[in-house]
mmCIF file of C-alpha atoms in Angstrom:
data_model
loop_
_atom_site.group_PDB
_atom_site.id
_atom_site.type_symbol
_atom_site.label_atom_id
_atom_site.label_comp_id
_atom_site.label_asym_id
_atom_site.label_seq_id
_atom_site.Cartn_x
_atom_site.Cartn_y
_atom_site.Cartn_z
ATOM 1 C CA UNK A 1 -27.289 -9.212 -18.506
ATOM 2 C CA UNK A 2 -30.682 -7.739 -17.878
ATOM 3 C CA UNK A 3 -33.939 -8.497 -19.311
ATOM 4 C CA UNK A 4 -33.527 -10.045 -22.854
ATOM 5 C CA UNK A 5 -37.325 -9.206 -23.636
ATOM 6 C CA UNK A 6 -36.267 -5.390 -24.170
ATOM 7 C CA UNK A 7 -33.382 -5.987 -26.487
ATOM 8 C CA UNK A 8 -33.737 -4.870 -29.705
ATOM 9 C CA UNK A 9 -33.492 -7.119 -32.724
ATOM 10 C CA UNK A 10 -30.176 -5.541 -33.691
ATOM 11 C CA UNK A 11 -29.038 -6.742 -30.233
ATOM 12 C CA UNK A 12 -29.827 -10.384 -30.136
ATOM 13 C CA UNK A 13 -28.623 -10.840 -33.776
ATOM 14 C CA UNK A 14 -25.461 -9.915 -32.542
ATOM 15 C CA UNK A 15 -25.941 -12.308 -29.554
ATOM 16 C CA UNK A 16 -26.370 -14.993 -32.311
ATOM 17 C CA UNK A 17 -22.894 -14.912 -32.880
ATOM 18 C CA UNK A 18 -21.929 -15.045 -28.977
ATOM 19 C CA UNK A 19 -19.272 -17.450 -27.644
ATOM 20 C CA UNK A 20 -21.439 -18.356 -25.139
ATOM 21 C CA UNK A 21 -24.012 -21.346 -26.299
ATOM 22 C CA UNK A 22 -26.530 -19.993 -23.394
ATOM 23 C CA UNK A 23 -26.181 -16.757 -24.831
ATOM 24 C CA UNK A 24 -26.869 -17.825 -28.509
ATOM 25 C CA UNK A 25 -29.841 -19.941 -26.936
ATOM 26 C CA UNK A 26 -31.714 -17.020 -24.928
ATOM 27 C CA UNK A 27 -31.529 -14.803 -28.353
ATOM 28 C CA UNK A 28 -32.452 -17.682 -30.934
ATOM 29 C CA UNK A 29 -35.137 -18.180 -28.157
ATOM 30 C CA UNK A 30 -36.086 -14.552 -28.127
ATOM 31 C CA UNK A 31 -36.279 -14.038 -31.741
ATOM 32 C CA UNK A 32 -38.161 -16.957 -32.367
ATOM 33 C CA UNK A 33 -41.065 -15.587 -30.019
ATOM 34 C CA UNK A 34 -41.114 -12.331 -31.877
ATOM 35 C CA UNK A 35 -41.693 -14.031 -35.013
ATOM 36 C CA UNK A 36 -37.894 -12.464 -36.283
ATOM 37 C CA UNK A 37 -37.028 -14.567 -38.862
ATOM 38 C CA UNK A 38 -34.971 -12.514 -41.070
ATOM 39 C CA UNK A 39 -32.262 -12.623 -38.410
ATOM 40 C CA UNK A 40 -32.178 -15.891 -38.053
ATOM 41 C CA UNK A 41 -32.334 -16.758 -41.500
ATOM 42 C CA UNK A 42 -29.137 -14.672 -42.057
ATOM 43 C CA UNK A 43 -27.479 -16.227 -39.592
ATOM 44 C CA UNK A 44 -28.395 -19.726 -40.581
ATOM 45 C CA UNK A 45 -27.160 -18.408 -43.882
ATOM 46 C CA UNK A 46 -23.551 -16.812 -42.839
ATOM 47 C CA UNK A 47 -21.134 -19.411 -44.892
ATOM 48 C CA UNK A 48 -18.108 -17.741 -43.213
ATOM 49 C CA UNK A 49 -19.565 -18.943 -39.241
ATOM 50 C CA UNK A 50 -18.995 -22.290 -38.222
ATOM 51 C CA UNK A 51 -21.750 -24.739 -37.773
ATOM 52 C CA UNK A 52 -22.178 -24.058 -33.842
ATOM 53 C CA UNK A 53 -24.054 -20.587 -35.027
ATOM 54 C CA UNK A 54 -25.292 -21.258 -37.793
ATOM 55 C CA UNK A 55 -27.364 -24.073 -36.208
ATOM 56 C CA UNK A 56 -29.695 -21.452 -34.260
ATOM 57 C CA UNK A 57 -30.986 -19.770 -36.640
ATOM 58 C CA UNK A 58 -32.084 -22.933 -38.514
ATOM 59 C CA UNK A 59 -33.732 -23.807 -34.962
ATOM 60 C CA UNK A 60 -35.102 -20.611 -34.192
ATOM 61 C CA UNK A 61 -36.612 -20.540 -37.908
ATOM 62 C CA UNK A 62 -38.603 -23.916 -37.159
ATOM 63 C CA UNK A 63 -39.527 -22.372 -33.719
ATOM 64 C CA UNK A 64 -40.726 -19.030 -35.174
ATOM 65 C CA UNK A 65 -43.028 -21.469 -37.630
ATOM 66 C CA UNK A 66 -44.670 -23.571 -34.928
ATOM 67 C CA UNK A 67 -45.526 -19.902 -33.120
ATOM 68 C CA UNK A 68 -46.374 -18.484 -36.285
ATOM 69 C CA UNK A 69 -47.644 -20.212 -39.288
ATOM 70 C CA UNK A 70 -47.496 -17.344 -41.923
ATOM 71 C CA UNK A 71 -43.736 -17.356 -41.697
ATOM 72 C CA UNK A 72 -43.340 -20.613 -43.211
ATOM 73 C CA UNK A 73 -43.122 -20.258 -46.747
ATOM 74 C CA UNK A 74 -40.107 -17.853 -46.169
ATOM 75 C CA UNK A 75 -38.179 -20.401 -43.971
ATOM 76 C CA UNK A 76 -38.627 -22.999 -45.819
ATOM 77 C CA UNK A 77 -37.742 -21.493 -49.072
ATOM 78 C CA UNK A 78 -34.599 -20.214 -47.388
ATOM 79 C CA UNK A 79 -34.157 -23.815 -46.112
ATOM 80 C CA UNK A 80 -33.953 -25.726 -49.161
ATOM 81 C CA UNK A 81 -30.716 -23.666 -50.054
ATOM 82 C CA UNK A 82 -29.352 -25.304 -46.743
ATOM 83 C CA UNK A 83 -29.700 -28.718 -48.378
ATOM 84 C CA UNK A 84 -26.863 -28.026 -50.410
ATOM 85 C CA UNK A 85 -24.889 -26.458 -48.206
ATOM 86 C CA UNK A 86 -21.306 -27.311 -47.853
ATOM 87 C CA UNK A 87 -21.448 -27.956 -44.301
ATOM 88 C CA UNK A 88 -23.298 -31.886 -43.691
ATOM 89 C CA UNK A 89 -24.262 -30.165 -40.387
ATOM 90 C CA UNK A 90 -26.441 -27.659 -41.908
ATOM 91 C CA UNK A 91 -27.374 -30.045 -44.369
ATOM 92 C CA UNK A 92 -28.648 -32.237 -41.739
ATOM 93 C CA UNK A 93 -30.307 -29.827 -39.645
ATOM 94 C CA UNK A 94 -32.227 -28.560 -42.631
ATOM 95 C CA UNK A 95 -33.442 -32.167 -43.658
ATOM 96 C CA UNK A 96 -34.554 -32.528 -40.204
ATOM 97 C CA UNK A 97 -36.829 -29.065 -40.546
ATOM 98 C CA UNK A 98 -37.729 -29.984 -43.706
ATOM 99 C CA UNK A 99 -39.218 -33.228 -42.461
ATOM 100 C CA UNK A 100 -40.842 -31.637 -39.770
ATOM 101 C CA UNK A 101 -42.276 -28.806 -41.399
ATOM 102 C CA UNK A 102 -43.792 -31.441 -44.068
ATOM 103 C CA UNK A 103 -42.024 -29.644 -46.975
ATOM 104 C CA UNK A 104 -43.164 -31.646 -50.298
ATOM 105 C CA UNK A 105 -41.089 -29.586 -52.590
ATOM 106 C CA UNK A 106 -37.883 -30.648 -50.468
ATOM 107 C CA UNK A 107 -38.626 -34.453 -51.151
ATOM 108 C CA UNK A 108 -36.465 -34.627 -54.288
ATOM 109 C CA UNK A 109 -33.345 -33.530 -52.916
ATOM 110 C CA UNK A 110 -33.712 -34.839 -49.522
ATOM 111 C CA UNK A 111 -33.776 -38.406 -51.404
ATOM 112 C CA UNK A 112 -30.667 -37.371 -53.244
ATOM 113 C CA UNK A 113 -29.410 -36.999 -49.637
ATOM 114 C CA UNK A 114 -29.070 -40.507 -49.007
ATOM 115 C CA UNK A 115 -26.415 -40.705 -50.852
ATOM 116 C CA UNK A 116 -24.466 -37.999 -49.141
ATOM 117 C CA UNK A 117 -21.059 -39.075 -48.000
ATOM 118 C CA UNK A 118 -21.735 -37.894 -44.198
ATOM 119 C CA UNK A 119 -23.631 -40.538 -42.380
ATOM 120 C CA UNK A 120 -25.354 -37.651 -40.334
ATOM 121 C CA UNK A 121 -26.939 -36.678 -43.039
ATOM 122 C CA UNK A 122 -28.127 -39.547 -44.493
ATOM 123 C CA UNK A 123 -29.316 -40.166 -41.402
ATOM 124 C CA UNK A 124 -31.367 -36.746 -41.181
ATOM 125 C CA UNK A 125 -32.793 -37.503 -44.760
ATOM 126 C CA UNK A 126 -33.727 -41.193 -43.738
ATOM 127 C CA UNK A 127 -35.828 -39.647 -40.848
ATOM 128 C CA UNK A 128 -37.057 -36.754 -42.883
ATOM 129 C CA UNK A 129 -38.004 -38.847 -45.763
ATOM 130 C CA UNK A 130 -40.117 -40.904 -42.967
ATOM 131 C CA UNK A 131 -42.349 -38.520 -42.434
ATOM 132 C CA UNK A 132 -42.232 -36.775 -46.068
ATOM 133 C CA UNK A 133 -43.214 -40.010 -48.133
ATOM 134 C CA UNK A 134 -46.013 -41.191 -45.600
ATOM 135 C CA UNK A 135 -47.854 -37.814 -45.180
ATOM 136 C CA UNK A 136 -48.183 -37.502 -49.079
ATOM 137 C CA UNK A 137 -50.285 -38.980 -51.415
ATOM 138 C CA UNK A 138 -49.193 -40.104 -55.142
ATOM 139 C CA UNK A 139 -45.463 -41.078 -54.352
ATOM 140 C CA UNK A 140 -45.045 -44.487 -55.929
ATOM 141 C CA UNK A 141 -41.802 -43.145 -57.684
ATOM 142 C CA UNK A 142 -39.960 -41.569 -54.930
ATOM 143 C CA UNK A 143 -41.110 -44.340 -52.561
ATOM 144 C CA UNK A 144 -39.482 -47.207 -54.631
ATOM 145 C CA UNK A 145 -36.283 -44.548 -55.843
ATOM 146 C CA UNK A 146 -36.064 -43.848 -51.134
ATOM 147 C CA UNK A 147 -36.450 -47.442 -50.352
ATOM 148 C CA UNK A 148 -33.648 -48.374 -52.723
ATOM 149 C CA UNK A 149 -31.101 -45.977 -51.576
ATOM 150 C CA UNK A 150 -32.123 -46.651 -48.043
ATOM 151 C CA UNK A 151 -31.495 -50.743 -48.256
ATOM 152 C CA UNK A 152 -28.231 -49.748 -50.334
ATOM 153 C CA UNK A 153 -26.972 -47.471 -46.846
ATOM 154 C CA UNK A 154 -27.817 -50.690 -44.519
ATOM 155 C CA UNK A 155 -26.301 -53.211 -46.842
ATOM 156 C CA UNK A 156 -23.014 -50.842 -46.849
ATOM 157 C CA UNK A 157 -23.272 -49.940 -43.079
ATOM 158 C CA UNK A 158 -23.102 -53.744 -42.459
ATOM 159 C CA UNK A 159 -24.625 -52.637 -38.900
ATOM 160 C CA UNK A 160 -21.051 -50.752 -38.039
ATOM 161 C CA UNK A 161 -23.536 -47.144 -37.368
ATOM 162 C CA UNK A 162 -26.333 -47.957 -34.997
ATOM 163 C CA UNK A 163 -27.886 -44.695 -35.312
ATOM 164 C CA UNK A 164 -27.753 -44.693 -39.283
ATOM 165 C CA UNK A 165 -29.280 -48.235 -39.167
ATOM 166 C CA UNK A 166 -32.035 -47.307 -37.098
ATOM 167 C CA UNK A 167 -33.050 -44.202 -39.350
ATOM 168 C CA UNK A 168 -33.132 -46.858 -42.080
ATOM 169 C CA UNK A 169 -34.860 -48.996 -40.303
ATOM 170 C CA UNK A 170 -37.881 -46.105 -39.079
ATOM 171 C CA UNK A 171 -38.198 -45.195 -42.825
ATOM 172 C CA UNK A 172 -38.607 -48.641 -43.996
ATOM 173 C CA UNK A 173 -41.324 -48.884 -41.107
ATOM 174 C CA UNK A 174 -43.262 -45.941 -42.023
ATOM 175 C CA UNK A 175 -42.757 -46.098 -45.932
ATOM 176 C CA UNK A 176 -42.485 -49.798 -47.394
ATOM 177 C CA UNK A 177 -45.522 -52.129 -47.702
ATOM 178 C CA UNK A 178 -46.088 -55.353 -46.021
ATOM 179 C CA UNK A 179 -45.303 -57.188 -49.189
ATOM 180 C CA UNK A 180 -42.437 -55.411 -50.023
ATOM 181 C CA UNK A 181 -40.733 -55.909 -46.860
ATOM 182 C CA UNK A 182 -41.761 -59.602 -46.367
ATOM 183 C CA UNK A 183 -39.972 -59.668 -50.210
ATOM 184 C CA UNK A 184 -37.071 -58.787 -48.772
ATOM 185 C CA UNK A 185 -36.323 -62.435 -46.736
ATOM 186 C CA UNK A 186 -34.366 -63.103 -50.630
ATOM 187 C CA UNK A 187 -32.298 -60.446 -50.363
ATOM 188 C CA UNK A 188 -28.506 -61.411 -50.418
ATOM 189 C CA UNK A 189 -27.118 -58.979 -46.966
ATOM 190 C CA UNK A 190 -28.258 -59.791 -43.575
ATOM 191 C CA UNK A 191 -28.582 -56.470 -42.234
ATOM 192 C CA UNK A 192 -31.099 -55.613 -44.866
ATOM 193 C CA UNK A 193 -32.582 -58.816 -43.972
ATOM 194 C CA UNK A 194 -32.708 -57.751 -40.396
ATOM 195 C CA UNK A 195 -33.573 -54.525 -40.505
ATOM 196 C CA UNK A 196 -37.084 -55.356 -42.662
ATOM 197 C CA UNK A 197 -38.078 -57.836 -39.978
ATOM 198 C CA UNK A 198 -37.621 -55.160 -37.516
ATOM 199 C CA UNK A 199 -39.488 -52.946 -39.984
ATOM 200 C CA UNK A 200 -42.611 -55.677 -40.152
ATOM 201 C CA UNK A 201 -42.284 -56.207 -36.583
ATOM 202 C CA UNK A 202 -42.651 -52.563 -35.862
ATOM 203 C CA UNK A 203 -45.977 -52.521 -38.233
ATOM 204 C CA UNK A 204 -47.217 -56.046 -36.257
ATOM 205 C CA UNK A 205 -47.371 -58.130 -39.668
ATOM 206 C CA UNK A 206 -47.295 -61.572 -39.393
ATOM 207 C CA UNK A 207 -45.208 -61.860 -42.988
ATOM 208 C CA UNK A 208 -42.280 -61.715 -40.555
ATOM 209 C CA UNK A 209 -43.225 -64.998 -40.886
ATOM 210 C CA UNK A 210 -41.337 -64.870 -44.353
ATOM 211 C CA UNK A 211 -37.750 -64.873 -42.272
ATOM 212 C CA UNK A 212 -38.222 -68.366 -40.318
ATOM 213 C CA UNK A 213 -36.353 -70.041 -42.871
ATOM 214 C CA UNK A 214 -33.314 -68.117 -43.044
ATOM 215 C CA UNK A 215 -29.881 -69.306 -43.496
ATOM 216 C CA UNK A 216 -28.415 -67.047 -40.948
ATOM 217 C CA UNK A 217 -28.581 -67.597 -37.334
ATOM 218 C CA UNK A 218 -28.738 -63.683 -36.631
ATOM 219 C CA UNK A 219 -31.826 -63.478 -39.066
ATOM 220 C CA UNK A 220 -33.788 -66.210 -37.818
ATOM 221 C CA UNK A 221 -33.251 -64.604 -34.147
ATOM 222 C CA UNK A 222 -34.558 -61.196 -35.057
ATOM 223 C CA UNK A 223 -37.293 -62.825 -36.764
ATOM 224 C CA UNK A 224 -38.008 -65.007 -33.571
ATOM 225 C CA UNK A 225 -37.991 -61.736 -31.066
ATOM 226 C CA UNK A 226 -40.108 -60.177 -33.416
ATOM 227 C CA UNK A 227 -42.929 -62.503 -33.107
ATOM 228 C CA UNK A 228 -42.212 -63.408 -29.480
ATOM 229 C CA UNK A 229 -41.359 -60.162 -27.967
ATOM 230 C CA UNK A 230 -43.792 -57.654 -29.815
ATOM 231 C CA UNK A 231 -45.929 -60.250 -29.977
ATOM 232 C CA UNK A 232 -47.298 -61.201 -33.096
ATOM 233 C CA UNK A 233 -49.540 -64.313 -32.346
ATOM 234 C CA UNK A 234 -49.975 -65.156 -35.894
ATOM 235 C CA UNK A 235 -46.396 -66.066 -35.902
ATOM 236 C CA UNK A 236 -46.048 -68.385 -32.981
ATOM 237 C CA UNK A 237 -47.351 -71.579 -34.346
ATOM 238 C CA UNK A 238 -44.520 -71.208 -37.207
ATOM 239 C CA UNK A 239 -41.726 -70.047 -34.322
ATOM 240 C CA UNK A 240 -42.531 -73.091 -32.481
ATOM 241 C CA UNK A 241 -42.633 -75.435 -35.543
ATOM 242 C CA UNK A 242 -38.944 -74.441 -35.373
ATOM 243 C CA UNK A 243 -38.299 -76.800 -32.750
ATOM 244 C CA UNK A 244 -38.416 -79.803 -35.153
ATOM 245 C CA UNK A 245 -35.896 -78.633 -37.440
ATOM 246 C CA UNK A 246 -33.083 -80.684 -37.539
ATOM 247 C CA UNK A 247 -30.038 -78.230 -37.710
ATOM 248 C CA UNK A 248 -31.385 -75.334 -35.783
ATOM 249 C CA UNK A 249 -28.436 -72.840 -34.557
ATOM 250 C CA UNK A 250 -28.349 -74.501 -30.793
ATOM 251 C CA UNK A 251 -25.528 -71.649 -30.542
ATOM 252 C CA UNK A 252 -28.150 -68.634 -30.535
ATOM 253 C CA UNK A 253 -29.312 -68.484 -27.028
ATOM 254 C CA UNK A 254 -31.803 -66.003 -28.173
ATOM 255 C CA UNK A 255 -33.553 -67.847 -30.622
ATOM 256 C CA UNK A 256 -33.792 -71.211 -28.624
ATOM 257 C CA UNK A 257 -35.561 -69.401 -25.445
ATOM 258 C CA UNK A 258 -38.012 -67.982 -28.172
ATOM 259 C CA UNK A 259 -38.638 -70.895 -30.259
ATOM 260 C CA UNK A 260 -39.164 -73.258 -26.583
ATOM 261 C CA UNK A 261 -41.485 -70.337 -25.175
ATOM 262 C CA UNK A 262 -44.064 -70.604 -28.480
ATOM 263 C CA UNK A 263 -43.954 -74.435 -27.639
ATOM 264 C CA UNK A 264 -44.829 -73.513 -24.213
ATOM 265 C CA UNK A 265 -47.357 -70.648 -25.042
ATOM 266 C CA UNK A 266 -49.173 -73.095 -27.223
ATOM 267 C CA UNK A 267 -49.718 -75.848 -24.812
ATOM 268 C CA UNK A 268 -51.019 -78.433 -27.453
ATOM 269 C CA UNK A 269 -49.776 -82.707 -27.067
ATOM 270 C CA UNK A 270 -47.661 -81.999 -29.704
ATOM 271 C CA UNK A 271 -45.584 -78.996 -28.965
ATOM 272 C CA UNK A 272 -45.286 -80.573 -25.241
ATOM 273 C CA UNK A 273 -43.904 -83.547 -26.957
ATOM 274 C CA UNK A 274 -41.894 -81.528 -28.803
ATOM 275 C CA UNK A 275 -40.106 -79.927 -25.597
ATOM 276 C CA UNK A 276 -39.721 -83.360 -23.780
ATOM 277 C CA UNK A 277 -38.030 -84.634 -26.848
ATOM 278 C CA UNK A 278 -35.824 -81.739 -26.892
ATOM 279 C CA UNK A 279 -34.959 -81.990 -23.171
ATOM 280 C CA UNK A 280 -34.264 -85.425 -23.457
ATOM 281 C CA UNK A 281 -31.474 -85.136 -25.909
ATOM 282 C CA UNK A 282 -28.610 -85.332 -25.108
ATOM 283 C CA UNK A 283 -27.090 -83.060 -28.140
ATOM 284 C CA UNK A 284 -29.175 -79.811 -26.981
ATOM 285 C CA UNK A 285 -27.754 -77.281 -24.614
#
């Protein structure tokens, strides 16, 4: 109790350890403000303390740096010893700083991250890596050496982790090309399939375009929300063109609402012809 702003250092360290999470919080908080980062380094550091501690000093270090600029190099020197730590919490946590604090020299390891047995912290390093390889210039290498660990984690994950496949999905987003991604309609797994036409939708391309003639009902439905629901108007002509093809999936409900609404949002003879052929048959739902 009492006012936290006159304890000493020596005093909230100790409070670092508390049992108390809103305890730990209010001296993280507190240290952070005073620019104390040996403390919290140390703590962040403390092998023997489980996770729950050793998490605030890795998020009172990144605090202290957004207050206080000059403290950086120290943090993130100490933090790069986190990424091998032999907790996957701390790991995580310091992939996520690491990625926020725009740490080049972290880049290496973080990629060898992906391939980390914990999902969390492939997931940290597929976010981190997000930011890392699209704030940087010169990073052909890594790019390619990311983008193929990343499509190996969603072609494993066979979409069982939504979280994990939406960090993949982010970093392909932010980090593969247009072309690269629209080369990806070959690939032989579906969710890698689906998650680069979520990728191209989130950069608007129209090579989602690429995807229309999938095998796979669940492919050609992502590819159809991407164009419809984004929208991508470049796309729509091809979407509707999918009207006329002879052994479209009838049993995605999501795909045939998409496909009729380009027919409708183009308003031409033909794609009106188009829908009053498809409502008159009799085989169509």
């Amino acid at each position: 109790s009492g006012d936290i702003t006159a304890a000493s250092v020596e005093d909230l360290t100790k409070q670092l350890r508390h049992i108390d999470r809103r305890v730990r919080l209010n001296a993280q908080w507190e240290l952070a403000s005073r620019g104390e980062t040996k403390p919290l380094i140390d703590i962040a550091s403390a092998t023997d303390l489980e996770a729950r501690f050793r998490l605030h000093g890795i998020w009172g270090c990144e605090h202290a740096v957004r207050l206080d600029g000059s403290k950086q190099a120290d943090v993130l020197a100490a933090n790069r010893g986190w990424l091998t730590d032999s907790d996957p919490v701390i790991r995580a946590a310091a992939c996520a700083l690491a990625g926020d604090r725009n740490d080049a020299e972290s880049v290496a390891k973080i990629s060898e991250l992906l391939a980390d047995e914990s999902p969390r912290v492939k997931y940290f390093a597929a976010m981190s890596l997000s930011e890392l390889l699209t704030s940087q210039a010169g990073n052909a290498s890594a790019n390619q050496q990311a983008i193929g660990s990343v499509l190996q984690i969603l072609a494993e994950n066979d979409n069982d982790d939504p979280a994990l496949r939406h960090a993949c999905t982010f970093f392909l987003r932010r980090v593969a090309s247009e072309d690269m991604l629209a080369g990806l309609a070959t690939h032989s797994s579906v969710p890698v399939r689906r998650a680069a036409i979520a990728a191209l939708r989130g950069q608007g391309s129209e090579k989602v375009t690429a995807f229309l003639s999938d095998a796979s009902s669940l492919v050609l439905a992502e590819a159809a929300m991407a164009i419809h629901d984004r929208p991508i108007p470049a796309g729509v002509d091809e979407l509707a063109k999918l009207i006329l093809v002879a052994d479209l999936p009838l049993n995605s409900e999501a795909l045939l609402r998409r496909v009729l609404a380009a027919n409708y949002r183009i308003g031409t003879a033909d794609s009106a012809a188009a829908l009053a052929s498809f409502a008159a048959s009799g085989e169509k739902p």
